[in-house]
């Protein structure tokens, strides 16, 4: 018999797109506050610049596509894309790098595919990868830790000058990430214990002075989203678990060559990726089994790229590569249709 749809009124699920996006923004706040305290005013300046650019680009594209501008801008999805991209790139890059990345994310990866709900790839990661491939020099110069109020902290005026003053990054305020540094030194056949002992200021309690606390703050925000049911547990648990498992196995096999699980969990963008990027409902699978396979593959590929690939952090590449496999994952993890046995007719 044909499936009939009951007439209205229907019961609303309780969450709108705007409400979900607002909660994502709230969950990002702990990481934003910690990053601002540790790295200075460059962080909020970049976030504001990226968000404003995302809103403007979204408005212009909606107008060109003859879509209601106010309605779609009010879902906050453009702001979330801008924030995620700005948090993924170094906060001391010149303004045009940020603007260009956001334009690629909003215009190319989102609106040209039809807008929210139609993009096969995570827009923020598309923008990030375009920037990383096109401008590697800028994307590898990260700000050094200089907490607000300390003698080395940049003033608000200095932060504006760095971002809008011509793109010249001073050596005294930039450094390589701990992932990049360890990868380079291991490539020179230095033992891991030797690297840590010779550069103690670069390493914190878990993985990189300063950055580990930003990752911990994103973990807290992600747990809050789980509690509010903004996201499900499948993606963060599978993604973090597969990365940690591989890191543990290789560390046990060769501890002087491969860093342990905590180094990878709290280093780079893994926490941000597991809770805020890979969980994008549009570019991720729709079935519970599919979510586990998808996230485990991202985590494993992230570890592979970090360890043997050409880039120190592989979250963005892993997300985009597994985004391409989402239709196949959905196809092979479809639940059994009621009344059928493994896809066959019911007896």
PDB file of C-alpha atoms in Angstrom, residues 39-204:
ATOM      1  CA  UNK A  39      47.733  34.560  21.421  1.00  0.00           C
ATOM      2  CA  UNK A  40      46.305  38.057  21.695  1.00  0.00           C
ATOM      3  CA  UNK A  41      43.953  40.343  19.829  1.00  0.00           C
ATOM      4  CA  UNK A  42      44.839  38.893  16.440  1.00  0.00           C
ATOM      5  CA  UNK A  43      42.419  36.034  17.172  1.00  0.00           C
ATOM      6  CA  UNK A  44      39.177  38.061  17.613  1.00  0.00           C
ATOM      7  CA  UNK A  45      40.188  40.437  14.796  1.00  0.00           C
ATOM      8  CA  UNK A  46      40.470  37.513  12.376  1.00  0.00           C
ATOM      9  CA  UNK A  47      37.193  36.034  13.623  1.00  0.00           C
ATOM     10  CA  UNK A  48      35.328  39.301  13.069  1.00  0.00           C
ATOM     11  CA  UNK A  49      36.919  39.768   9.636  1.00  0.00           C
ATOM     12  CA  UNK A  50      36.030  36.216   8.556  1.00  0.00           C
ATOM     13  CA  UNK A  51      32.461  36.432   9.866  1.00  0.00           C
ATOM     14  CA  UNK A  52      31.815  39.798   8.192  1.00  0.00           C
ATOM     15  CA  UNK A  53      33.246  38.539   4.900  1.00  0.00           C
ATOM     16  CA  UNK A  54      31.135  35.379   5.105  1.00  0.00           C
ATOM     17  CA  UNK A  55      27.929  37.360   5.689  1.00  0.00           C
ATOM     18  CA  UNK A  56      28.691  39.760   2.838  1.00  0.00           C
ATOM     19  CA  UNK A  57      29.594  36.973   0.404  1.00  0.00           C
ATOM     20  CA  UNK A  58      26.504  34.994   1.368  1.00  0.00           C
ATOM     21  CA  UNK A  59      24.260  38.056   0.920  1.00  0.00           C
ATOM     22  CA  UNK A  60      25.678  38.853  -2.520  1.00  0.00           C
ATOM     23  CA  UNK A  61      25.346  35.258  -3.703  1.00  0.00           C
ATOM     24  CA  UNK A  62      21.803  34.957  -2.370  1.00  0.00           C
ATOM     25  CA  UNK A  63      20.861  38.157  -4.143  1.00  0.00           C
ATOM     26  CA  UNK A  64      22.450  36.918  -7.386  1.00  0.00           C
ATOM     27  CA  UNK A  65      20.514  33.644  -7.042  1.00  0.00           C
ATOM     28  CA  UNK A  66      17.291  35.534  -6.254  1.00  0.00           C
ATOM     29  CA  UNK A  67      16.933  33.949  -2.839  1.00  0.00           C
ATOM     30  CA  UNK A  68      15.554  35.708   0.279  1.00  0.00           C
ATOM     31  CA  UNK A  69      18.651  37.292   1.806  1.00  0.00           C
ATOM     32  CA  UNK A  70      17.361  37.980   5.293  1.00  0.00           C
ATOM     33  CA  UNK A  71      15.914  34.524   5.772  1.00  0.00           C
ATOM     34  CA  UNK A  72      19.094  32.644   4.888  1.00  0.00           C
ATOM     35  CA  UNK A  73      21.470  35.046   6.619  1.00  0.00           C
ATOM     36  CA  UNK A  74      19.444  34.516   9.771  1.00  0.00           C
ATOM     37  CA  UNK A  75      20.362  30.830   9.986  1.00  0.00           C
ATOM     38  CA  UNK A  76      23.910  31.750  11.142  1.00  0.00           C
ATOM     39  CA  UNK A  77      25.491  29.090   8.910  1.00  0.00           C
ATOM     40  CA  UNK A  78      27.679  31.666   7.154  1.00  0.00           C
ATOM     41  CA  UNK A  79      28.998  32.921  10.485  1.00  0.00           C
ATOM     42  CA  UNK A  80      29.836  29.368  11.577  1.00  0.00           C
ATOM     43  CA  UNK A  81      31.760  28.801   8.333  1.00  0.00           C
ATOM     44  CA  UNK A  82      33.686  32.039   8.834  1.00  0.00           C
ATOM     45  CA  UNK A  83      34.527  31.213  12.441  1.00  0.00           C
ATOM     46  CA  UNK A  84      35.695  27.677  11.655  1.00  0.00           C
ATOM     47  CA  UNK A  85      37.918  28.868   8.824  1.00  0.00           C
ATOM     48  CA  UNK A  86      39.423  31.659  10.933  1.00  0.00           C
ATOM     49  CA  UNK A  87      40.131  29.204  13.761  1.00  0.00           C
ATOM     50  CA  UNK A  88      41.827  26.819  11.314  1.00  0.00           C
ATOM     51  CA  UNK A  89      44.349  29.302   9.900  1.00  0.00           C
ATOM     52  CA  UNK A  90      47.123  31.220  11.693  1.00  0.00           C
ATOM     53  CA  UNK A  91      45.751  34.351  13.344  1.00  0.00           C
ATOM     54  CA  UNK A  92      48.632  36.496  12.051  1.00  0.00           C
ATOM     55  CA  UNK A  93      47.992  35.989   8.329  1.00  0.00           C
ATOM     56  CA  UNK A  94      47.286  39.190   6.344  1.00  0.00           C
ATOM     57  CA  UNK A  95      43.666  40.195   5.882  1.00  0.00           C
ATOM     58  CA  UNK A  96      43.449  39.232   2.215  1.00  0.00           C
ATOM     59  CA  UNK A  97      44.334  35.613   3.017  1.00  0.00           C
ATOM     60  CA  UNK A  98      41.339  35.376   5.358  1.00  0.00           C
ATOM     61  CA  UNK A  99      39.017  37.122   2.907  1.00  0.00           C
ATOM     62  CA  UNK A 100      40.110  34.904   0.018  1.00  0.00           C
ATOM     63  CA  UNK A 101      39.626  31.725   2.028  1.00  0.00           C
ATOM     64  CA  UNK A 102      36.149  32.749   3.155  1.00  0.00           C
ATOM     65  CA  UNK A 103      35.158  33.650  -0.413  1.00  0.00           C
ATOM     66  CA  UNK A 104      36.210  30.194  -1.614  1.00  0.00           C
ATOM     67  CA  UNK A 105      34.284  28.606   1.248  1.00  0.00           C
ATOM     68  CA  UNK A 106      31.033  30.545   0.805  1.00  0.00           C
ATOM     69  CA  UNK A 107      30.927  31.174  -2.933  1.00  0.00           C
ATOM     70  CA  UNK A 108      32.576  28.080  -4.414  1.00  0.00           C
ATOM     71  CA  UNK A 109      32.026  25.341  -1.821  1.00  0.00           C
ATOM     72  CA  UNK A 110      28.563  26.371  -0.612  1.00  0.00           C
ATOM     73  CA  UNK A 111      26.481  28.704  -2.770  1.00  0.00           C
ATOM     74  CA  UNK A 112      27.507  27.397  -6.202  1.00  0.00           C
ATOM     75  CA  UNK A 113      26.332  23.962  -5.077  1.00  0.00           C
ATOM     76  CA  UNK A 114      22.940  25.377  -4.093  1.00  0.00           C
ATOM     77  CA  UNK A 115      23.494  26.684  -0.587  1.00  0.00           C
ATOM     78  CA  UNK A 116      23.105  25.076   2.817  1.00  0.00           C
ATOM     79  CA  UNK A 117      22.007  21.459   2.531  1.00  0.00           C
ATOM     80  CA  UNK A 118      23.441  20.857  -0.943  1.00  0.00           C
ATOM     81  CA  UNK A 119      27.208  21.192  -0.460  1.00  0.00           C
ATOM     82  CA  UNK A 120      29.007  17.808  -0.681  1.00  0.00           C
ATOM     83  CA  UNK A 121      32.166  19.154   0.966  1.00  0.00           C
ATOM     84  CA  UNK A 122      32.700  21.027   4.206  1.00  0.00           C
ATOM     85  CA  UNK A 123      32.936  24.683   3.072  1.00  0.00           C
ATOM     86  CA  UNK A 124      35.387  25.830   5.749  1.00  0.00           C
ATOM     87  CA  UNK A 125      37.787  23.001   4.931  1.00  0.00           C
ATOM     88  CA  UNK A 126      37.601  23.762   1.213  1.00  0.00           C
ATOM     89  CA  UNK A 127      38.649  27.340   1.948  1.00  0.00           C
ATOM     90  CA  UNK A 128      41.429  26.178   4.262  1.00  0.00           C
ATOM     91  CA  UNK A 129      42.882  23.654   1.800  1.00  0.00           C
ATOM     92  CA  UNK A 130      42.827  26.204  -1.040  1.00  0.00           C
ATOM     93  CA  UNK A 131      44.806  28.618   1.143  1.00  0.00           C
ATOM     94  CA  UNK A 132      47.235  25.948   2.370  1.00  0.00           C
ATOM     95  CA  UNK A 133      48.054  24.796  -1.150  1.00  0.00           C
ATOM     96  CA  UNK A 134      48.203  28.302  -2.624  1.00  0.00           C
ATOM     97  CA  UNK A 135      49.980  30.197   0.169  1.00  0.00           C
ATOM     98  CA  UNK A 136      51.960  27.671   2.263  1.00  0.00           C
ATOM     99  CA  UNK A 137      54.361  30.295   3.625  1.00  0.00           C
ATOM    100  CA  UNK A 138      51.584  32.241   5.313  1.00  0.00           C
ATOM    101  CA  UNK A 139      49.725  29.140   6.486  1.00  0.00           C
ATOM    102  CA  UNK A 140      52.742  27.764   8.381  1.00  0.00           C
ATOM    103  CA  UNK A 141      53.518  30.916  10.413  1.00  0.00           C
ATOM    104  CA  UNK A 142      51.555  30.561  13.629  1.00  0.00           C
ATOM    105  CA  UNK A 143      51.601  33.120  16.462  1.00  0.00           C
ATOM    106  CA  UNK A 144      53.848  32.388  19.412  1.00  0.00           C
ATOM    107  CA  UNK A 145      52.271  32.161  22.855  1.00  0.00           C
ATOM    108  CA  UNK A 146      52.111  35.651  24.389  1.00  0.00           C
ATOM    109  CA  UNK A 147      49.264  35.832  26.956  1.00  0.00           C
ATOM    110  CA  UNK A 148      47.327  39.057  27.294  1.00  0.00           C
ATOM    111  CA  UNK A 149      48.909  41.212  29.977  1.00  0.00           C
ATOM    112  CA  UNK A 150      52.374  39.714  29.559  1.00  0.00           C
ATOM    113  CA  UNK A 151      55.350  41.846  28.410  1.00  0.00           C
ATOM    114  CA  UNK A 152      55.416  40.033  25.050  1.00  0.00           C
ATOM    115  CA  UNK A 153      51.699  40.427  24.331  1.00  0.00           C
ATOM    116  CA  UNK A 154      50.754  42.341  21.203  1.00  0.00           C
ATOM    117  CA  UNK A 155      48.648  45.439  21.695  1.00  0.00           C
ATOM    118  CA  UNK A 156      45.401  45.872  19.813  1.00  0.00           C
ATOM    119  CA  UNK A 157      47.074  48.453  17.528  1.00  0.00           C
ATOM    120  CA  UNK A 158      49.996  46.115  16.816  1.00  0.00           C
ATOM    121  CA  UNK A 159      47.557  43.305  16.023  1.00  0.00           C
ATOM    122  CA  UNK A 160      45.737  45.510  13.522  1.00  0.00           C
ATOM    123  CA  UNK A 161      49.055  46.507  11.965  1.00  0.00           C
ATOM    124  CA  UNK A 162      50.130  42.883  11.536  1.00  0.00           C
ATOM    125  CA  UNK A 163      46.869  41.856   9.862  1.00  0.00           C
ATOM    126  CA  UNK A 164      46.207  44.966   7.777  1.00  0.00           C
ATOM    127  CA  UNK A 165      49.719  46.414   7.475  1.00  0.00           C
ATOM    128  CA  UNK A 166      51.106  44.624   4.444  1.00  0.00           C
ATOM    129  CA  UNK A 167      51.434  41.003   5.438  1.00  0.00           C
ATOM    130  CA  UNK A 168      54.944  41.088   6.910  1.00  0.00           C
ATOM    131  CA  UNK A 169      55.119  38.574   9.774  1.00  0.00           C
ATOM    132  CA  UNK A 170      57.889  39.193  12.289  1.00  0.00           C
ATOM    133  CA  UNK A 171      59.994  36.235  13.401  1.00  0.00           C
ATOM    134  CA  UNK A 172      59.570  37.219  17.026  1.00  0.00           C
ATOM    135  CA  UNK A 173      55.820  36.674  16.986  1.00  0.00           C
ATOM    136  CA  UNK A 174      55.612  33.556  14.809  1.00  0.00           C
ATOM    137  CA  UNK A 175      56.626  29.946  15.251  1.00  0.00           C
ATOM    138  CA  UNK A 176      56.063  26.514  13.753  1.00  0.00           C
ATOM    139  CA  UNK A 177      53.407  24.338  15.329  1.00  0.00           C
ATOM    140  CA  UNK A 178      54.571  21.472  17.496  1.00  0.00           C
ATOM    141  CA  UNK A 179      53.254  19.019  14.860  1.00  0.00           C
ATOM    142  CA  UNK A 180      55.320  20.710  12.152  1.00  0.00           C
ATOM    143  CA  UNK A 181      58.414  20.939  14.334  1.00  0.00           C
ATOM    144  CA  UNK A 182      58.313  17.301  15.458  1.00  0.00           C
ATOM    145  CA  UNK A 183      57.659  16.090  11.912  1.00  0.00           C
ATOM    146  CA  UNK A 184      60.651  18.066  10.617  1.00  0.00           C
ATOM    147  CA  UNK A 185      63.000  16.920  13.370  1.00  0.00           C
ATOM    148  CA  UNK A 186      61.973  13.268  13.046  1.00  0.00           C
ATOM    149  CA  UNK A 187      62.686  13.585   9.328  1.00  0.00           C
ATOM    150  CA  UNK A 188      66.231  14.538  10.316  1.00  0.00           C
ATOM    151  CA  UNK A 189      66.495  11.260  12.235  1.00  0.00           C
ATOM    152  CA  UNK A 190      66.339  12.827  15.690  1.00  0.00           C
ATOM    153  CA  UNK A 191      64.810  10.737  18.463  1.00  0.00           C
ATOM    154  CA  UNK A 192      61.550  11.946  19.973  1.00  0.00           C
ATOM    155  CA  UNK A 193      62.995  12.161  23.498  1.00  0.00           C
ATOM    156  CA  UNK A 194      65.908  14.207  22.159  1.00  0.00           C
ATOM    157  CA  UNK A 195      63.524  16.622  20.434  1.00  0.00           C
ATOM    158  CA  UNK A 196      61.469  17.146  23.597  1.00  0.00           C
ATOM    159  CA  UNK A 197      64.482  17.602  25.878  1.00  0.00           C
ATOM    160  CA  UNK A 198      66.230  20.059  23.550  1.00  0.00           C
ATOM    161  CA  UNK A 199      63.137  22.254  23.054  1.00  0.00           C
ATOM    162  CA  UNK A 200      61.169  22.088  26.317  1.00  0.00           C
ATOM    163  CA  UNK A 201      59.517  25.475  25.771  1.00  0.00           C
ATOM    164  CA  UNK A 202      57.706  24.230  22.683  1.00  0.00           C
ATOM    165  CA  UNK A 203      56.054  21.304  24.465  1.00  0.00           C
ATOM    166  CA  UNK A 204      53.368  21.630  27.075  1.00  0.00           C
TER     167      UNK A 204
END
